[in-house]
Amino acid sequence: MFLIRLINIFFEVYEMAILVYVLMSWFPGAYQTKVGQLLTRVCQPYLNIFRFIPPILGVSFAPLVALIFLEFVKQGLYAILFGF
């Protein structure tokens, strides 16, 4: 049970980091703060994988697809490790 909780916490923290990173785009200069620089180093490499998805009407849906894919990875990891 401890391993399940640990995996769940990791994925939840990373999902929240991505969400905060995306929301920071609404605030000018937010990426230049210490928190913004940290989130850029943590989230940008993963989000770059999904940059092939074109924006629709100027809105990028790549982070949403990235979050959905992350959820699939988490469920797949549970299935592999625990047979759920």
XYZ file of C-alpha atoms in Angstrom:
84
model
C 0.000 0.000 0.000
C 2.895 2.369 0.710
C 4.185 2.024 -2.852
C 0.748 2.802 -4.284
C 0.508 5.945 -2.161
C 4.044 7.020 -3.082
C 3.356 6.630 -6.804
C 0.072 8.468 -6.450
C 1.722 11.390 -4.618
C 4.438 11.651 -7.288
C 1.900 11.822 -10.106
C -0.349 14.273 -8.246
C 2.550 16.633 -7.521
C 3.733 16.492 -11.126
C 0.204 17.091 -12.455
C -0.149 20.117 -10.158
C 3.245 21.416 -11.280
C 2.124 21.221 -14.910
C -1.148 22.947 -14.089
C 0.603 25.792 -12.252
C 3.152 26.074 -15.071
C 0.386 26.433 -17.660
C -1.547 28.955 -15.565
C 1.600 31.057 -15.172
C 1.340 31.912 -18.862
C -1.539 34.240 -17.949
C 0.754 36.443 -15.851
C 3.460 38.541 -17.521
C 6.915 37.856 -16.128
C 5.812 34.848 -14.096
C 8.319 32.551 -15.791
C 11.182 34.817 -14.729
C 10.516 34.240 -11.025
C 12.360 31.543 -9.076
C 9.239 29.364 -9.006
C 8.717 29.920 -12.729
C 12.290 28.942 -13.521
C 11.996 25.797 -11.402
C 8.712 24.779 -13.013
C 10.173 25.452 -16.463
C 13.063 23.062 -15.772
C 10.704 20.409 -14.390
C 7.730 20.644 -16.775
C 9.096 21.887 -20.100
C 10.932 18.688 -21.157
C 7.756 16.609 -20.742
C 5.475 19.198 -22.341
C 7.810 19.555 -25.352
C 6.896 15.997 -26.343
C 3.356 17.206 -27.086
C 4.228 20.407 -28.981
C 3.374 18.682 -32.274
C -0.305 19.286 -31.479
C -1.283 22.490 -33.306
C -3.087 25.248 -31.417
C -6.767 25.725 -32.198
C -7.863 29.364 -32.396
C -4.652 30.341 -30.608
C -5.194 27.972 -27.690
C -2.753 25.119 -27.178
C -4.302 21.877 -26.043
C -0.908 20.173 -25.730
C -0.819 20.477 -21.901
C -4.273 18.924 -21.645
C -3.201 15.999 -23.820
C -0.020 15.710 -21.736
C -2.056 15.494 -18.520
C -4.383 12.879 -20.001
C -1.405 10.840 -21.206
C 0.178 11.111 -17.749
C -2.996 9.648 -16.252
C -2.817 6.725 -18.708
C 0.804 6.144 -17.715
C -0.163 6.125 -14.031
C -2.982 3.628 -14.606
C -0.709 1.459 -16.756
C 1.957 1.497 -14.070
C -0.616 0.395 -11.492
C -1.746 -2.428 -13.780
C 1.801 -3.626 -14.359
C 2.935 -3.438 -10.739
C -0.197 -4.509 -8.908
C -2.407 -6.258 -11.448
C -5.294 -3.795 -11.024
